[in-house]
PDB file of C-alpha atoms in Angstrom:
ATOM      1  CA  MET A 300      13.422  -5.220  10.525  1.00 74.00           C
ATOM      2  CA  LYS A 301      10.191  -3.427  11.438  1.00 95.00           C
ATOM      3  CA  THR A 302       6.948  -4.843  10.149  1.00 97.00           C
ATOM      4  CA  PHE A 303       3.231  -4.175   9.952  1.00 98.00           C
ATOM      5  CA  ALA A 304       0.266  -6.295   8.934  1.00 99.00           C
ATOM      6  CA  ILE A 305      -2.921  -5.814   6.981  1.00 98.00           C
ATOM      7  CA  ARG A 306      -5.982  -7.700   8.151  1.00 98.00           C
ATOM      8  CA  SER A 307      -9.148  -8.179   6.138  1.00 98.00           C
ATOM      9  CA  ARG A 308     -12.013 -10.647   6.057  1.00 97.00           C
ATOM     10  CA  TYR A 309      -9.700 -12.739   3.873  1.00 96.00           C
ATOM     11  CA  GLY A 310      -6.890 -13.031   6.430  1.00 97.00           C
ATOM     12  CA  LYS A 311      -3.641 -11.394   7.525  1.00 98.00           C
ATOM     13  CA  ILE A 312      -0.682 -10.355   5.360  1.00 99.00           C
ATOM     14  CA  ARG A 313       2.674  -9.215   6.777  1.00 99.00           C
ATOM     15  CA  PHE A 314       4.871  -6.494   5.303  1.00 99.00           C
ATOM     16  CA  GLU A 315       8.452  -5.372   5.965  1.00 99.00           C
ATOM     17  CA  LEU A 316       9.285  -1.670   6.092  1.00 99.00           C
ATOM     18  CA  LEU A 317      12.052  -0.391   3.807  1.00 99.00           C
ATOM     19  CA  ASN A 318      13.669   1.947   6.347  1.00 98.00           C
ATOM     20  CA  ASP A 319      16.862   2.161   4.294  1.00 98.00           C
ATOM     21  CA  LYS A 320      15.021   3.419   1.181  1.00 98.00           C
ATOM     22  CA  ALA A 321      12.184   5.533   2.603  1.00 99.00           C
ATOM     23  CA  PRO A 322      13.004   6.383   6.242  1.00 98.00           C
ATOM     24  CA  ALA A 323      10.732   9.421   6.594  1.00 98.00           C
ATOM     25  CA  THR A 324       7.724   7.654   5.079  1.00 98.00           C
ATOM     26  CA  CYS A 325       8.278   4.561   7.253  1.00 98.00           C
ATOM     27  CA  LYS A 326       8.539   6.633  10.432  1.00 98.00           C
ATOM     28  CA  ALA A 327       5.442   8.718   9.668  1.00 98.00           C
ATOM     29  CA  PHE A 328       3.447   5.647   8.601  1.00 98.00           C
ATOM     30  CA  LEU A 329       4.246   3.727  11.800  1.00 98.00           C
ATOM     31  CA  LYS A 330       3.068   6.676  13.909  1.00 97.00           C
ATOM     32  CA  ARG A 331      -0.367   6.516  12.234  1.00 97.00           C
ATOM     33  CA  LEU A 332      -0.957   2.826  12.946  1.00 97.00           C
ATOM     34  CA  PRO A 333      -3.464   1.350  13.556  1.00 98.00           C
ATOM     35  CA  PHE A 334      -6.075   2.517  11.044  1.00 97.00           C
ATOM     36  CA  LYS A 335      -8.730   1.055   8.747  1.00 98.00           C
ATOM     37  CA  THR A 336      -9.544   2.033   5.193  1.00 97.00           C
ATOM     38  CA  PRO A 337     -11.439   0.529   2.266  1.00 97.00           C
ATOM     39  CA  GLY A 338      -9.411  -1.359  -0.329  1.00 97.00           C
ATOM     40  CA  VAL A 339     -10.616  -1.492  -3.936  1.00 96.00           C
ATOM     41  CA  GLN A 340      -9.297  -2.800  -7.237  1.00 94.00           C
ATOM     42  CA  ALA A 341      -7.442  -0.183  -9.261  1.00 88.00           C
ATOM     43  CA  ARG A 342      -7.752  -2.156 -12.466  1.00 73.00           C
ATOM     44  CA  PHE A 343      -6.887   0.844 -14.651  1.00 84.00           C
ATOM     45  CA  ALA A 344      -3.431   0.763 -13.041  1.00 88.00           C
ATOM     46  CA  GLY A 345      -3.036  -2.995 -13.327  1.00 91.00           C
ATOM     47  CA  GLU A 346      -2.841  -5.451 -10.462  1.00 96.00           C
ATOM     48  CA  GLU A 347      -3.109  -2.981  -7.611  1.00 96.00           C
ATOM     49  CA  ILE A 348      -5.203  -2.833  -4.467  1.00 97.00           C
ATOM     50  CA  TRP A 349      -5.891   0.853  -3.939  1.00 95.00           C
ATOM     51  CA  ALA A 350      -6.653   2.299  -0.519  1.00 96.00           C
ATOM     52  CA  PRO A 351      -7.815   5.824  -1.448  1.00 92.00           C
ATOM     53  CA  LYS A 352      -8.349   6.996   2.133  1.00 90.00           C
ATOM     54  CA  GLY A 353      -4.967   6.405   3.731  1.00 92.00           C
ATOM     55  CA  PRO A 354      -3.533   8.667   6.426  1.00 93.00           C
ATOM     56  CA  LEU A 355      -2.169  12.059   5.422  1.00 91.00           C
ATOM     57  CA  LEU A 356       1.555  11.951   6.159  1.00 95.00           C
ATOM     58  CA  ASN A 357       3.773  15.016   6.199  1.00 94.00           C
ATOM     59  CA  VAL A 358       6.546  13.572   4.009  1.00 96.00           C
ATOM     60  CA  ARG A 359       8.339  14.432   0.793  1.00 96.00           C
ATOM     61  CA  ARG A 360       8.997  12.158  -2.127  1.00 96.00           C
ATOM     62  CA  GLU A 361      11.548   9.437  -1.453  1.00 98.00           C
ATOM     63  CA  ASN A 362      12.055   6.185  -3.335  1.00 98.00           C
ATOM     64  CA  ALA A 363       9.144   7.290  -5.540  1.00 98.00           C
ATOM     65  CA  THR A 364       8.029   5.500  -8.688  1.00 97.00           C
ATOM     66  CA  ARG A 365       5.006   4.943 -10.905  1.00 96.00           C
ATOM     67  CA  ARG A 366       6.126   1.360 -11.593  1.00 97.00           C
ATOM     68  CA  PRO A 367       6.339  -0.480  -8.275  1.00 97.00           C
ATOM     69  CA  ARG A 368       7.202  -4.175  -8.306  1.00 98.00           C
ATOM     70  CA  PHE A 369       5.120  -7.102  -7.133  1.00 98.00           C
ATOM     71  CA  GLY A 370       4.643  -6.982  -3.369  1.00 98.00           C
ATOM     72  CA  GLU A 371       5.662  -3.353  -2.903  1.00 99.00           C
ATOM     73  CA  VAL A 372       3.583  -0.837  -0.974  1.00 99.00           C
ATOM     74  CA  GLY A 373       3.499   2.782  -2.115  1.00 98.00           C
ATOM     75  CA  TYR A 374       2.233   5.965  -0.486  1.00 98.00           C
ATOM     76  CA  VAL A 375       1.124   8.942  -2.605  1.00 94.00           C
ATOM     77  CA  VAL A 376       2.549  12.127  -1.105  1.00 92.00           C
ATOM     78  CA  SER A 377       0.115  14.989  -0.485  1.00 76.00           C
ATOM     79  CA  GLU A 378       0.068  17.485  -3.325  1.00 70.00           C
ATOM     80  CA  LYS A 379      -2.165  20.410  -4.125  1.00 66.00           C
ATOM     81  CA  ARG A 380      -4.973  19.564  -6.523  1.00 65.00           C
ATOM     82  CA  SER A 381      -4.398  15.819  -6.326  1.00 67.00           C
ATOM     83  CA  ALA A 382      -7.283  13.534  -5.431  1.00 69.00           C
ATOM     84  CA  LEU A 383      -4.750  10.743  -4.935  1.00 77.00           C
ATOM     85  CA  SER A 384      -2.969  12.381  -1.978  1.00 80.00           C
ATOM     86  CA  GLY A 385      -2.706  10.031   0.981  1.00 88.00           C
ATOM     87  CA  SER A 386      -3.661   6.931  -0.950  1.00 94.00           C
ATOM     88  CA  ILE A 387      -1.860   3.616  -0.584  1.00 97.00           C
ATOM     89  CA  ALA A 388      -1.028   1.193  -3.396  1.00 97.00           C
ATOM     90  CA  LEU A 389      -0.573  -2.524  -2.700  1.00 98.00           C
ATOM     91  CA  VAL A 390       0.848  -4.105  -5.835  1.00 98.00           C
ATOM     92  CA  TYR A 391       0.056  -7.786  -6.391  1.00 98.00           C
ATOM     93  CA  GLY A 392       1.254  -8.103  -9.998  1.00 96.00           C
ATOM     94  CA  GLU A 393       2.167  -5.667 -12.747  1.00 95.00           C
ATOM     95  CA  ALA A 394       1.016  -2.088 -12.277  1.00 95.00           C
ATOM     96  CA  TYR A 395       1.573   1.394 -13.642  1.00 95.00           C
ATOM     97  CA  LEU A 396       0.313   3.953 -11.138  1.00 93.00           C
ATOM     98  CA  SER A 397      -1.364   7.195 -12.189  1.00 89.00           C
ATOM     99  CA  ALA A 398       0.816   9.098  -9.687  1.00 90.00           C
ATOM    100  CA  SER A 399       4.263   8.505  -8.219  1.00 93.00           C
ATOM    101  CA  ALA A 400       4.228   6.753  -4.865  1.00 96.00           C
ATOM    102  CA  ASN A 401       6.883   6.459  -2.169  1.00 98.00           C
ATOM    103  CA  VAL A 402       7.711   2.752  -2.009  1.00 99.00           C
ATOM    104  CA  PHE A 403       8.180   2.152   1.716  1.00 99.00           C
ATOM    105  CA  ALA A 404       7.377  -1.517   2.320  1.00 99.00           C
ATOM    106  CA  LYS A 405       7.271  -4.932   0.698  1.00 99.00           C
ATOM    107  CA  VAL A 406       5.259  -8.062   1.366  1.00 99.00           C
ATOM    108  CA  HIS A 407       6.872 -10.656   3.633  1.00 98.00           C
ATOM    109  CA  LYS A 408       8.340 -13.445   1.514  1.00 98.00           C
ATOM    110  CA  ALA A 409       6.062 -16.064   3.095  1.00 98.00           C
ATOM    111  CA  ASP A 410       2.923 -13.983   2.367  1.00 99.00           C
ATOM    112  CA  LYS A 411       3.375 -13.296  -1.367  1.00 98.00           C
ATOM    113  CA  LEU A 412       0.675 -15.765  -2.384  1.00 98.00           C
ATOM    114  CA  LYS A 413      -1.709 -14.319   0.230  1.00 98.00           C
ATOM    115  CA  LEU A 414      -1.284 -10.850  -1.314  1.00 98.00           C
ATOM    116  CA  LYS A 415      -1.970 -12.197  -4.815  1.00 98.00           C
ATOM    117  CA  ARG A 416      -5.112 -13.956  -3.544  1.00 98.00           C
ATOM    118  CA  LEU A 417      -6.328 -10.832  -1.731  1.00 98.00           C
ATOM    119  CA  GLY A 418      -5.958  -8.782  -4.908  1.00 97.00           C
ATOM    120  CA  LYS A 419      -7.902 -11.305  -6.960  1.00 96.00           C
ATOM    121  CA  LYS A 420     -10.670 -11.542  -4.336  1.00 97.00           C
ATOM    122  CA  ILE A 421     -11.082  -7.764  -4.223  1.00 97.00           C
ATOM    123  CA  TRP A 422     -11.141  -7.649  -8.030  1.00 95.00           C
ATOM    124  CA  LEU A 423     -13.832 -10.340  -8.260  1.00 95.00           C
ATOM    125  CA  ARG A 424     -15.882  -9.609  -5.123  1.00 96.00           C
ATOM    126  CA  GLY A 425     -15.428  -5.875  -4.628  1.00 95.00           C
ATOM    127  CA  GLN A 426     -14.279  -3.546  -1.896  1.00 96.00           C
ATOM    128  CA  THR A 427     -13.182  -4.807   1.513  1.00 97.00           C
ATOM    129  CA  VAL A 428     -12.002  -3.076   4.683  1.00 98.00           C
ATOM    130  CA  LEU A 429      -8.251  -3.241   5.279  1.00 98.00           C
ATOM    131  CA  GLY A 430      -6.968  -2.909   8.837  1.00 98.00           C
ATOM    132  CA  PHE A 431      -3.361  -1.700   9.045  1.00 98.00           C
ATOM    133  CA  ASN A 432      -1.738  -2.741  12.358  1.00 97.00           C
ATOM    134  CA  VAL A 433       1.651  -3.139  14.012  1.00 92.00           C
TER     135      VAL A 433
END
């Protein structure tokens, strides 16, 4: 199974790609690695770390939802007149997104607690830079 990691000042968290559910998104996302983007708390959506400046991927909707589960990673497909295009959602609890996102990855089982802690730290301390790497 292919993986990627997110590094921040709070540590490293590993994620597994869902190639069977979102193959086009996974392929396009891997090609854009590595990159850095700010991560903020999207409290209006629930327990979500929002990376509003993700890479623009040329993909269509696949495995899309507004209700991702704990540990899932979603990518908002580019759409005309949408300020959310290209953003990434990292869900660390319950969330209801304001736009559908392609769920293309999930947190590694051993790193679930790390993701929860990262979300809480960003909520309490503010924005942090997230480095997405292979």
